[in-house]
Amino acid sequence: MDDDVLRRGKPTVHVEFDEATAMLVGDALQCLAFQVLSERSLADDPHTQLEMMKTLAVAAGSRGMAGGQQIDLESTGKALGVPELEFMHIHKTGALIRASVLMGAACGSPLGESDSQKLDKYAKAIGLAFQVVDDVLDHEASTATLGKTAGKDAKQGKPTYVSAMGVARARARAEELRQEALAALRGFDSRARRLGQLADFIVLRKF
Amino acid sequence: MDDDVLRRGKPTVHVEFDEATAMLVGDALQCLAFQVLSERSLADDPHTQLEMMKTLAVAAGSRGMAGGQQIDLESTGKALGVPELEFMHIHKTGALIRASVLMGAACGSPLGESDSQKLDKYAKAIGLAFQVVDDVLDHEASTATLGKTAGKDAKQGKPTYVSAMGVARARARAEELRQEALAALRGFDSRARRLGQLADFIVLRKF
């Protein structure tokens, strides 16, 4: 789909094998996700499991990741403003990160409306922060540190947070989103410690 | 993935748009299938819905359609025997046709073990018959009648039932599978009339 050749320091599937194989692996793994979610006893209540599957299906589909990726394809070579860029990333990357948080929560004891909303706020913030940081890292890092081909977005004429707002403001935006995420977790006490660490990791990571 | 350019007389998605768009549409439609299956009240019992989702996930994944398609990719240019060819098609096309029959049955009143087995036998027979007939049609028909690019399999060096057993034996095999399918339906009386028509359509179709 694009000329990415490295991920985590290793050749991507379509480079190591070929595009057709990469597509089939993607199709098969997508099925595997739904297969795992369909296993009995994943949640106490089968209705909860059905809700989790719906959450994943919507987040990965045309109104989520696949839709966001299509916007990305059509944005190459265009200068997007920050609102359009956020709209794209809320779908392309954010929807699946958000779904992961909500599905994890659904496996535990049911949350009240207010706690659910807080968790969703947290999930949206880290989903967006992930992409802002990705753009900053892609702009700054060398391929060796990053483990994937650096500078490719700019080279491909893809709009990024760095091209839209400059690197200093992009970094500040990532920190703002981290604080939003941590604030949303406050009512949960130590139960949410891991989620807080995840927000820190996403924003403070160097690769 | 290959050089198919027509389906039902219209350009395929990757020709009309591009490969990246075609892939995303596939991803999004796969999600949509699971989304539909996750809707409340699709079946009386949520456990039945979870079973249906598992049936689809397994049939479309690495041990079903995606796996069969990968065997297909790796078989191009090779002369396969009939058993290897059947193994490929039982996965590539057959698994999803079989899953469709079993998911349809799961929506109705529960079937006994013997009826389930008969239905599964029917489903396997039509799934395989579909591919045998496809190969015969691809060998015989012109692009205008077929609505898709004719003769492409042979041109691409793909093994087919026609290349493995000749057109006369392939036609006889399709008819044998139709009779197997119809025989499996016998105990169901008029309730299975549509399924019988489907078997007839799959084998007797001219396009």
Coordinates of C-alpha atoms in Angstrom, one line a residue:
Chain A
M1 CA 0.0 0.0 0.0
D2 CA 2.9 2.3 0.6
D3 CA 6.6 2.0 0.5
D4 CA 7.1 1.1 4.3
V5 CA 9.8 -1.4 4.5
L6 CA 10.6 -1.7 8.2
R7 CA 8.6 -2.2 11.4
R8 CA 10.3 -2.7 14.7
G9 CA 13.6 -3.1 12.8
K10 CA 12.3 -6.0 10.7
P11 CA 11.1 -6.1 7.1
T12 CA 7.3 -5.7 6.8
V13 CA 5.3 -8.8 5.6
H14 CA 4.8 -7.5 2.1
V15 CA 8.5 -6.9 1.7
E16 CA 9.6 -10.2 3.3
F17 CA 7.0 -12.2 1.4
D18 CA 4.7 -10.4 -1.1
E19 CA 1.6 -8.1 -1.2
A20 CA -0.9 -10.9 -1.7
T21 CA 0.5 -12.9 1.3
A22 CA 0.4 -9.7 3.4
M23 CA -3.2 -9.1 2.5
L24 CA -4.2 -12.7 3.3
V25 CA -2.4 -12.6 6.7
G26 CA -4.3 -9.4 7.5
D27 CA -7.6 -11.1 6.5
A28 CA -6.8 -14.2 8.6
L29 CA -5.7 -12.2 11.6
Q30 CA -8.9 -10.1 11.5
C31 CA -10.9 -13.3 11.6
L32 CA -8.8 -14.6 14.4
A33 CA -9.7 -11.6 16.5
F34 CA -13.4 -12.3 16.1
Q35 CA -12.8 -16.0 16.7
V36 CA -11.2 -15.3 20.0
L37 CA -14.0 -13.0 21.0
S38 CA -16.5 -15.7 20.2
E39 CA -15.0 -18.3 22.6
R40 CA -17.4 -19.2 25.4
S41 CA -16.6 -17.9 28.9
L42 CA -14.6 -14.9 27.7
A43 CA -17.2 -12.7 29.6
D44 CA -19.7 -13.7 32.2
D45 CA -22.6 -12.8 30.0
P46 CA -22.9 -13.7 26.3
H47 CA -24.7 -10.4 25.6
T48 CA -21.5 -8.7 26.8
Q49 CA -19.5 -10.7 24.4
L50 CA -21.8 -9.7 21.5
E51 CA -21.4 -6.1 22.5
M52 CA -17.6 -6.5 22.5
M53 CA -17.7 -8.0 19.0
K54 CA -19.8 -5.1 17.8
T55 CA -17.4 -2.6 19.4
L56 CA -14.5 -4.2 17.5
A57 CA -16.4 -4.6 14.2
V58 CA -17.5 -0.9 14.2
A59 CA -14.0 0.3 15.3
A60 CA -12.2 -1.6 12.6
G61 CA -14.7 -1.0 9.8
S62 CA -15.7 1.8 7.4
R63 CA -16.7 4.1 10.3
G64 CA -13.4 3.4 12.1
M65 CA -10.0 2.2 11.0
A66 CA -10.7 1.2 7.4
G67 CA -12.5 4.6 6.8
G68 CA -9.7 6.5 8.4
Q69 CA -7.1 4.7 6.3
Q70 CA -9.1 5.6 3.2
I71 CA -9.1 9.3 4.3
D72 CA -5.4 8.9 4.7
L73 CA -5.0 7.6 1.1
E74 CA -7.0 10.4 -0.3
S75 CA -5.1 13.1 1.7
T76 CA -1.7 12.3 0.4
G77 CA -0.3 15.4 -1.3
K78 CA -2.9 17.6 0.4
A79 CA -2.3 20.2 3.1
L80 CA -4.8 19.3 5.8
G81 CA -5.7 21.6 8.7
V82 CA -5.5 20.3 12.3
P83 CA -9.3 19.5 12.6
E84 CA -9.2 17.4 9.4
L85 CA -6.0 15.7 10.6
E86 CA -7.6 14.9 13.9
F87 CA -10.7 13.6 12.2
M88 CA -8.5 11.3 10.1
H89 CA -6.5 9.9 13.1
I90 CA -9.5 9.5 15.4
H91 CA -10.7 7.0 12.9
K92 CA -7.5 5.5 11.5
T93 CA -5.6 4.8 14.7
G94 CA -7.8 6.1 17.5
A95 CA -10.9 4.0 17.0
L96 CA -9.1 0.7 17.5
I97 CA -7.2 2.0 20.6
R98 CA -10.5 3.2 22.0
A99 CA -12.2 -0.1 21.3
S100 CA -9.3 -2.0 23.1
V101 CA -9.9 0.1 26.2
L102 CA -13.7 -0.4 26.1
M103 CA -13.5 -4.1 25.4
G104 CA -11.0 -4.6 28.3
A105 CA -13.4 -2.7 30.6
A106 CA -16.3 -4.9 29.4
C107 CA -14.5 -8.0 30.6
G108 CA -14.7 -6.8 34.2
S109 CA -17.5 -5.8 36.6
P110 CA -20.0 -3.5 34.9
L111 CA -19.1 0.2 35.1
G112 CA -21.5 3.1 35.9
E113 CA -22.3 5.6 33.2
S114 CA -19.9 8.2 34.7
D115 CA -17.0 5.8 34.9
S116 CA -17.6 4.6 31.4
Q117 CA -17.5 8.1 30.1
K118 CA -14.2 8.8 31.9
L119 CA -12.7 5.7 30.5
D120 CA -13.8 6.7 27.0
K121 CA -12.3 10.1 27.4
Y122 CA -9.0 8.5 28.5
A123 CA -9.1 6.2 25.5
K124 CA -9.8 8.9 23.0
A125 CA -6.9 11.0 24.4
I126 CA -4.3 8.2 24.2
G127 CA -5.5 7.2 20.7
L128 CA -4.9 10.7 19.4
A129 CA -1.7 11.1 21.4
F130 CA -0.3 8.0 19.8
Q131 CA -0.5 9.5 16.4
V132 CA 0.8 12.9 17.4
V133 CA 3.8 11.3 18.9
D134 CA 4.2 9.0 15.9
D135 CA 4.4 12.1 13.7
V136 CA 7.0 13.8 15.9
L137 CA 9.1 10.6 16.1
D138 CA 8.9 10.1 12.3
H139 CA 10.1 13.7 11.9
E140 CA 13.0 13.5 14.4
A141 CA 14.3 10.0 14.7
S142 CA 16.7 8.1 12.5
T143 CA 15.6 4.8 11.1
A144 CA 17.9 2.9 13.5
T145 CA 16.2 4.3 16.6
L146 CA 12.7 4.2 15.2
G147 CA 12.8 0.6 13.9
K148 CA 10.8 1.7 11.0
T149 CA 11.6 3.7 7.9
A150 CA 12.0 7.3 9.2
G151 CA 10.8 10.5 7.4
K152 CA 8.5 8.5 5.0
D153 CA 5.4 10.5 5.7
A154 CA 6.9 13.8 4.6
K155 CA 8.5 12.1 1.7
Q156 CA 5.2 10.7 0.6
G157 CA 3.5 14.1 0.9
K158 CA 1.3 12.9 3.8
P159 CA -0.1 15.5 6.1
T160 CA 1.2 15.1 9.6
Y161 CA 0.9 17.0 12.9
V162 CA 4.4 18.3 12.4
S163 CA 3.5 19.7 8.9
A164 CA 0.3 21.1 10.2
M165 CA 1.5 22.8 13.5
G166 CA 5.3 22.5 13.7
V167 CA 7.2 20.2 15.9
A168 CA 7.1 22.3 19.1
R169 CA 3.4 22.6 19.1
A170 CA 2.9 19.0 18.2
R171 CA 5.0 18.0 21.2
A172 CA 3.0 20.3 23.4
R173 CA -0.3 18.8 22.1
A174 CA 0.9 15.3 22.9
E175 CA 1.7 16.4 26.5
E176 CA -1.7 18.1 26.8
L177 CA -3.4 14.8 25.6
R178 CA -1.4 12.8 28.2
Q179 CA -2.6 15.2 31.0
E180 CA -6.2 14.8 29.7
A181 CA -5.8 11.1 29.8
L182 CA -4.4 11.0 33.3
A183 CA -7.0 13.4 34.6
A184 CA -9.8 11.2 33.3
L185 CA -8.4 8.2 35.3
R186 CA -8.3 10.1 38.6
G187 CA -11.5 8.7 40.1
F188 CA -10.3 5.1 39.6
D189 CA -7.4 5.1 42.1
S190 CA -4.8 2.4 41.9
R191 CA -7.1 0.2 39.7
A192 CA -6.1 2.4 36.8
R193 CA -2.4 2.4 37.4
R194 CA -1.6 0.4 34.3
L195 CA -3.7 2.6 32.1
G196 CA -1.8 5.6 33.4
Q197 CA 1.5 3.9 32.6
L198 CA 0.2 3.2 29.2
A199 CA -0.5 6.9 28.6
D200 CA 3.0 7.8 29.8
F201 CA 4.5 5.2 27.6
I202 CA 2.6 6.4 24.5
V203 CA 3.7 10.0 24.9
L204 CA 7.2 9.6 26.4
R205 CA 8.4 6.7 24.2
K206 CA 11.4 7.4 21.9
F207 CA 10.6 4.8 19.3
Chain B
M1 CA -3.9 -9.8 -6.6
D2 CA -4.2 -11.2 -10.0
D3 CA -5.2 -9.7 -13.3
D4 CA -8.9 -10.2 -13.1
V5 CA -10.6 -7.1 -14.5
L6 CA -14.3 -8.0 -14.8
R7 CA -16.9 -9.5 -12.5
R8 CA -20.5 -9.8 -13.5
G9 CA -19.6 -7.7 -16.6
K10 CA -18.3 -4.8 -14.5
P11 CA -14.7 -3.7 -13.7
T12 CA -13.5 -5.1 -10.4
V13 CA -12.9 -2.7 -7.5
H14 CA -9.1 -2.6 -7.9
V15 CA -9.5 -1.7 -11.6
E16 CA -12.2 0.9 -11.1
F17 CA -10.5 2.5 -8.1
D18 CA -7.1 1.1 -7.0
E19 CA -5.6 -1.8 -5.1
A20 CA -5.4 0.1 -1.8
T21 CA -9.1 1.0 -1.9
A22 CA -10.1 -2.5 -2.9
M23 CA -8.2 -3.9 0.2
L24 CA -9.9 -1.4 2.5
V25 CA -13.3 -2.2 1.1
G26 CA -12.6 -5.9 1.8
D27 CA -11.5 -5.1 5.4
A28 CA -14.5 -2.9 6.0
L29 CA -17.0 -5.5 4.5
Q30 CA -15.5 -8.3 6.6
C31 CA -16.1 -6.1 9.7
L32 CA -19.6 -5.4 8.6
A33 CA -20.4 -9.1 8.4
F34 CA -19.4 -9.5 12.1
Q35 CA -21.2 -6.3 13.0
V36 CA -24.4 -7.7 11.5
L37 CA -23.9 -11.0 13.4
S38 CA -23.5 -9.1 16.6
E39 CA -26.8 -7.4 16.5
R40 CA -29.2 -8.3 19.3
S41 CA -32.1 -10.5 18.4
L42 CA -30.5 -12.1 15.3
A43 CA -31.0 -15.5 17.0
D44 CA -33.2 -16.4 20.0
D45 CA -30.2 -17.4 22.1
P46 CA -27.0 -15.2 22.4
H47 CA -24.9 -18.4 22.6
T48 CA -26.2 -19.4 19.2
Q49 CA -25.1 -16.0 17.9
L50 CA -21.6 -16.5 19.3
E51 CA -21.5 -19.9 17.6
M52 CA -22.5 -18.4 14.3
M53 CA -19.7 -15.8 14.6
K54 CA -17.2 -18.5 15.4
T55 CA -18.4 -20.5 12.4
L56 CA -17.8 -17.5 10.1
A57 CA -14.5 -16.5 11.7
V58 CA -13.1 -20.0 11.3
A59 CA -14.5 -20.4 7.7
A60 CA -13.0 -17.1 6.5
G61 CA -9.7 -17.3 8.4
S62 CA -6.4 -19.2 8.0
R63 CA -8.0 -22.6 8.3
G64 CA -10.7 -21.6 5.7
M65 CA -10.9 -19.1 2.9
A66 CA -7.7 -17.1 3.6
G67 CA -5.7 -20.4 3.9
G68 CA -7.2 -21.8 0.7
Q69 CA -6.4 -18.6 -1.1
Q70 CA -2.8 -18.8 0.0
I71 CA -2.6 -22.4 -1.3
D72 CA -4.0 -21.1 -4.5
L73 CA -1.2 -18.4 -4.7
E74 CA 1.5 -21.0 -4.1
S75 CA 0.0 -23.5 -6.6
T76 CA 0.2 -21.2 -9.6
G77 CA 2.4 -22.8 -12.2
K78 CA 2.2 -26.2 -10.6
A79 CA 0.3 -29.3 -11.8
L80 CA -1.9 -30.3 -8.9
G81 CA -3.6 -33.7 -8.7
V82 CA -7.3 -33.9 -8.0
P83 CA -6.9 -34.5 -4.2
E84 CA -4.7 -31.4 -3.8
L85 CA -7.1 -29.4 -5.9
E86 CA -10.1 -30.5 -3.9
F87 CA -8.2 -29.7 -0.6
M88 CA -7.5 -26.2 -1.9
H89 CA -11.1 -25.5 -3.0
I90 CA -12.7 -27.0 0.1
H91 CA -10.9 -24.2 1.9
K92 CA -10.8 -21.3 -0.6
T93 CA -14.5 -21.4 -1.7
G94 CA -16.1 -24.3 0.0
A95 CA -15.6 -23.2 3.7
L96 CA -17.5 -20.0 3.3
I97 CA -20.4 -21.7 1.4
R98 CA -20.6 -24.3 4.0
A99 CA -20.6 -21.7 6.8
S100 CA -23.4 -19.9 5.1
V101 CA -25.6 -23.0 5.1
L102 CA -24.7 -23.8 8.8
M103 CA -25.3 -20.2 9.9
G104 CA -28.7 -20.1 8.1
A105 CA -29.7 -23.3 9.9
A106 CA -28.6 -22.0 13.2
C107 CA -31.1 -19.1 12.9
G108 CA -34.0 -21.6 12.9
S109 CA -35.2 -24.3 15.4
P110 CA -32.3 -26.4 16.6
L111 CA -31.6 -29.5 14.4
G112 CA -30.8 -33.0 15.6
E113 CA -27.4 -34.5 15.1
S114 CA -28.5 -36.5 12.0
D115 CA -30.1 -33.5 10.3
S116 CA -27.1 -31.3 11.0
Q117 CA -24.8 -33.9 9.4
K118 CA -27.0 -34.2 6.3
L119 CA -27.1 -30.4 5.9
D120 CA -23.3 -30.3 6.3
K121 CA -22.9 -33.0 3.6
Y122 CA -25.2 -30.9 1.3
A123 CA -23.1 -27.8 2.0
K124 CA -19.8 -29.4 1.3
A125 CA -21.1 -30.8 -2.0
I126 CA -22.4 -27.5 -3.3
G127 CA -19.3 -25.7 -2.2
L128 CA -17.1 -28.0 -4.2
A129 CA -19.5 -28.2 -7.1
F130 CA -19.4 -24.4 -7.4
Q131 CA -15.7 -24.5 -8.1
V132 CA -15.8 -27.4 -10.5
V133 CA -18.4 -25.6 -12.5
D134 CA -16.5 -22.3 -12.3
D135 CA -13.5 -24.0 -13.9
V136 CA -15.6 -25.6 -16.6
L137 CA -17.2 -22.2 -17.4
D138 CA -13.9 -20.4 -17.4
H139 CA -12.6 -23.0 -19.9
E140 CA -15.6 -22.8 -22.2
A141 CA -17.4 -19.5 -22.0
S142 CA -16.5 -16.2 -23.7
T143 CA -16.0 -13.2 -21.6
A144 CA -19.3 -11.7 -22.8
T145 CA -21.4 -14.7 -21.5
L146 CA -19.4 -15.1 -18.3
G147 CA -19.3 -11.5 -17.2
K148 CA -15.8 -12.0 -16.0
T149 CA -12.5 -12.4 -17.8
A150 CA -12.6 -15.8 -19.4
G151 CA -9.7 -18.3 -19.7
K152 CA -7.6 -16.4 -17.1
D153 CA -6.9 -19.4 -14.9
A154 CA -5.2 -21.4 -17.7
K155 CA -3.4 -18.2 -18.8
Q156 CA -2.0 -17.7 -15.3
G157 CA -0.9 -21.3 -15.0
K158 CA -3.4 -22.0 -12.3
P159 CA -4.4 -25.6 -11.8
T160 CA -8.1 -26.2 -12.5
Y161 CA -10.4 -29.2 -12.6
V162 CA -10.3 -29.0 -16.4
S163 CA -6.5 -29.2 -16.4
A164 CA -6.5 -31.9 -13.8
M165 CA -9.2 -34.2 -15.2
G166 CA -10.4 -32.8 -18.6
V167 CA -13.6 -31.0 -19.3
A168 CA -15.9 -34.1 -19.7
R169 CA -14.9 -35.6 -16.4
A170 CA -15.1 -32.2 -14.7
R171 CA -18.7 -31.9 -15.9
A172 CA -19.5 -35.4 -14.7
R173 CA -18.0 -34.6 -11.3
A174 CA -20.2 -31.5 -11.0
E175 CA -23.3 -33.5 -11.7
E176 CA -22.2 -36.2 -9.2
L177 CA -21.8 -33.5 -6.5
R178 CA -25.3 -32.1 -7.4
Q179 CA -26.8 -35.6 -6.9
E180 CA -25.0 -35.9 -3.6
A181 CA -26.3 -32.6 -2.5
L182 CA -29.9 -33.4 -3.5
A183 CA -29.7 -36.8 -1.8
A184 CA -28.5 -35.3 1.5
L185 CA -31.7 -33.0 1.5
R186 CA -34.2 -35.9 1.0
G187 CA -35.2 -36.2 4.7
F188 CA -36.2 -32.5 4.9
D189 CA -39.2 -32.6 2.5
S190 CA -40.4 -29.3 1.1
R191 CA -38.6 -27.3 3.8
A192 CA -35.4 -27.8 1.8
R193 CA -36.9 -26.9 -1.6
R194 CA -34.8 -23.7 -1.8
L195 CA -31.6 -25.5 -1.0
G196 CA -32.3 -28.0 -3.7
Q197 CA -32.9 -25.1 -6.2
L198 CA -29.6 -23.6 -5.1
A199 CA -27.7 -26.9 -5.9
D200 CA -29.4 -26.9 -9.3
F201 CA -28.5 -23.3 -9.9
I202 CA -24.8 -23.8 -8.9
V203 CA -24.3 -26.8 -11.3
L204 CA -26.7 -25.9 -14.2
R205 CA -25.8 -22.2 -14.5
K206 CA -24.2 -20.9 -17.6
F207 CA -22.4 -17.9 -16.2

